XYZ file of C-alpha atoms in Angstrom:
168
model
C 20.938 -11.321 -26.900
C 21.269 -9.090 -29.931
C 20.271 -5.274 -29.310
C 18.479 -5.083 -32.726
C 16.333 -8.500 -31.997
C 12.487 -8.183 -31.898
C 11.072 -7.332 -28.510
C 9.112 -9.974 -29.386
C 12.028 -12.160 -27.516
C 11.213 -10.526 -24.367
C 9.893 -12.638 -22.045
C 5.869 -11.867 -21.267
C 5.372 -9.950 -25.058
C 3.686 -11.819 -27.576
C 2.307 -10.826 -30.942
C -0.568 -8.638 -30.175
C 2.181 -6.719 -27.990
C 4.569 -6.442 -30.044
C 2.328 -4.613 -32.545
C 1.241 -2.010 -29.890
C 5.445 -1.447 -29.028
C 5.940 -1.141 -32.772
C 2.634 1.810 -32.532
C 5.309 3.608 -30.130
C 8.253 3.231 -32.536
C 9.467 0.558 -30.053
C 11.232 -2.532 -32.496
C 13.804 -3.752 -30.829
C 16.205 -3.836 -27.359
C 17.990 -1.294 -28.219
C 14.603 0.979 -28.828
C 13.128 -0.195 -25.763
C 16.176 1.069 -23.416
C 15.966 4.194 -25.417
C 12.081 4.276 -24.960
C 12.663 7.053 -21.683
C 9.762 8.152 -19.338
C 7.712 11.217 -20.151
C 7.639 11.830 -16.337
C 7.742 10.433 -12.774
C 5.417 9.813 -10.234
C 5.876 9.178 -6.517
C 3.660 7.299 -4.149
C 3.252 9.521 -1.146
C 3.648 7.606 2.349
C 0.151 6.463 3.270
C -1.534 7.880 6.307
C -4.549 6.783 8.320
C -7.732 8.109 7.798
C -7.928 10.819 10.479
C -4.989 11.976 9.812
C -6.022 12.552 6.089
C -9.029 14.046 6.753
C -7.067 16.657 9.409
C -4.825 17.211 6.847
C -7.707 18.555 4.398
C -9.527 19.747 7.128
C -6.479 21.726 8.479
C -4.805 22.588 5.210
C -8.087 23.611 3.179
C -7.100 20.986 0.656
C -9.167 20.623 -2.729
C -8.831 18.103 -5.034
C -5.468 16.245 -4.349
C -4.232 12.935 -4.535
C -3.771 11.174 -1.296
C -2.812 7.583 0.078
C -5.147 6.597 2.666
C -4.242 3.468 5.130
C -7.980 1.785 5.739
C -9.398 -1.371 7.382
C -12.615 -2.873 5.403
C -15.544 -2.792 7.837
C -18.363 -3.394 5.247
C -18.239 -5.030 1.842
C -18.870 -2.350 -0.965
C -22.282 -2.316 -2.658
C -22.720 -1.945 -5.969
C -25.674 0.730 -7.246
C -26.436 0.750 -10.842
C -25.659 4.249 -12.041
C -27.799 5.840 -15.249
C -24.974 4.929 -17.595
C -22.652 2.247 -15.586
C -22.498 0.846 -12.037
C -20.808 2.187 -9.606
C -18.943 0.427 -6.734
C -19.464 2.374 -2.887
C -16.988 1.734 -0.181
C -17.889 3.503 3.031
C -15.228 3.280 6.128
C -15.353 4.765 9.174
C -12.692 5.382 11.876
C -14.295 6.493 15.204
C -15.754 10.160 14.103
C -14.059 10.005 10.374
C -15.774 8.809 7.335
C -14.561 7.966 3.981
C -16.592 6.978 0.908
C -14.366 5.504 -1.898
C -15.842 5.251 -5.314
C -14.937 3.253 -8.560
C -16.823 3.465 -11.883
C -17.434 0.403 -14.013
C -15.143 -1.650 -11.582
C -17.639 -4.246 -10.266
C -14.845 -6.541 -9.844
C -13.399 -4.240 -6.759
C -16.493 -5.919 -4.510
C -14.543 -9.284 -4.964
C -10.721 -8.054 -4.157
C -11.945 -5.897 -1.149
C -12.244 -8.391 1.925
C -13.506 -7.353 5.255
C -11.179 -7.018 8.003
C -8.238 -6.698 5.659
C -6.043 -3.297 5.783
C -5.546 -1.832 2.439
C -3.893 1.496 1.038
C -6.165 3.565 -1.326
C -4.516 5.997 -3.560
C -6.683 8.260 -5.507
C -8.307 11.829 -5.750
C -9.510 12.856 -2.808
C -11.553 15.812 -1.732
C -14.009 17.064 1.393
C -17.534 16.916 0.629
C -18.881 18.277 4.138
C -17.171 15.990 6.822
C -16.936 13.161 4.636
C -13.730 12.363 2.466
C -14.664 11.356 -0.632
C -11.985 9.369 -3.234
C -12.706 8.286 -6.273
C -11.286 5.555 -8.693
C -8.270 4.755 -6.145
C -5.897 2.381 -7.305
C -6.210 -0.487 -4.017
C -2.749 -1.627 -2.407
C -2.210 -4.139 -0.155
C -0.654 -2.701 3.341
C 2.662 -4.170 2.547
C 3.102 -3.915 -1.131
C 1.849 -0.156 -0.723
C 5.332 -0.037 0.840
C 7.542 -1.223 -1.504
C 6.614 1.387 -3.961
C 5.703 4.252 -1.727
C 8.527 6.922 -2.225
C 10.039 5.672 -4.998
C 9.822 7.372 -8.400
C 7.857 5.126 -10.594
C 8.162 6.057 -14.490
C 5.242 7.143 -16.663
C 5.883 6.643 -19.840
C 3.784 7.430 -23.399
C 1.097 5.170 -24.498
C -1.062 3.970 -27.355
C -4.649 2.191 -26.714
C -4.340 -1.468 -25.219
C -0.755 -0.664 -23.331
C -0.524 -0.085 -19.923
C 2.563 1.215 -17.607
C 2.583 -2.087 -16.114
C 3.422 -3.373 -19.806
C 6.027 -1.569 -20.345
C 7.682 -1.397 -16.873
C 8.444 -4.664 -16.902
């Protein structure tokens, strides 16, 4: 392994990838272990529902991202919006209710199964007594916990690449 060779060599980037890399100023090895994060990001530790919505409740949170630990009662329905369809989750936990929301994600009714646990991380805020998040990213229980409290890099972009691209 040469540090000037073509990420191209890189196991999992082919041409199309490459290209978007080369958008960043990304050519070789040696560019990608210089390419550094713009920031960091850590997954808070997720916490059951009504302890979220106490949290809010008791805190007089806004908008905030939170982790939310949930059990799928109901399989989410899909409602065609005026301009895209939207995917509704609703969960409830004894008094506590949670509506989760996803735009243009009808794929999400397929991954969600009921009786499963998942983690939902996403902005959340109070509307009334309801907790409302919206375009969560959806965790498994126990992958949620390898990469809660960890810092996880964010790094620049260009159309097409994700962070999961370039963090492996």
């Amino acid at each position: 392994m040469e540090l000037y060779s073509s990420v191209r060599h890189l196991k999992g980037i082919g041409e199309k990838t490459e290209k978007l890399f080369g958008k960043l100023g990304v050519y070789s090895y040696l560019d990608m272990l210089l390419y550094f994060p713009r920031d960091y990001m850590v997954y808070p530790q997720a916490v059951n529902l009504d302890v979220c919505i106490d949290d809010f409740i008791k805190n007089n949170k806004k908008d905030t991202y939170a982790a939310v630990r949930v059990k799928i009662n109901t399989r989410p329905i899909i409602k065609n919006g005026v301009k895209m369809p939207i995917v509704l989750l609703n969960i409830s936990c004894g008094n506590y209710k949670m509506e989760a929301i996803w735009f243009r994600a009808t794929y999400i009714r397929n991954i969600l199964k009921v009786g499963h646990s998942y983690v939902l991380y996403g902005k959340a805020q109070m509307k009334g007594s309801i907790l409302h998040i919206t375009q969560s990213e959806i965790f498994d229980e126990r992958k949620y916990y390898n990469v809660s409290e960890k810092p996880l890099p964010i790094y620049h972009l260009t159309k097409s690449l994700t962070q999961k691209t370039v963090r492996k």
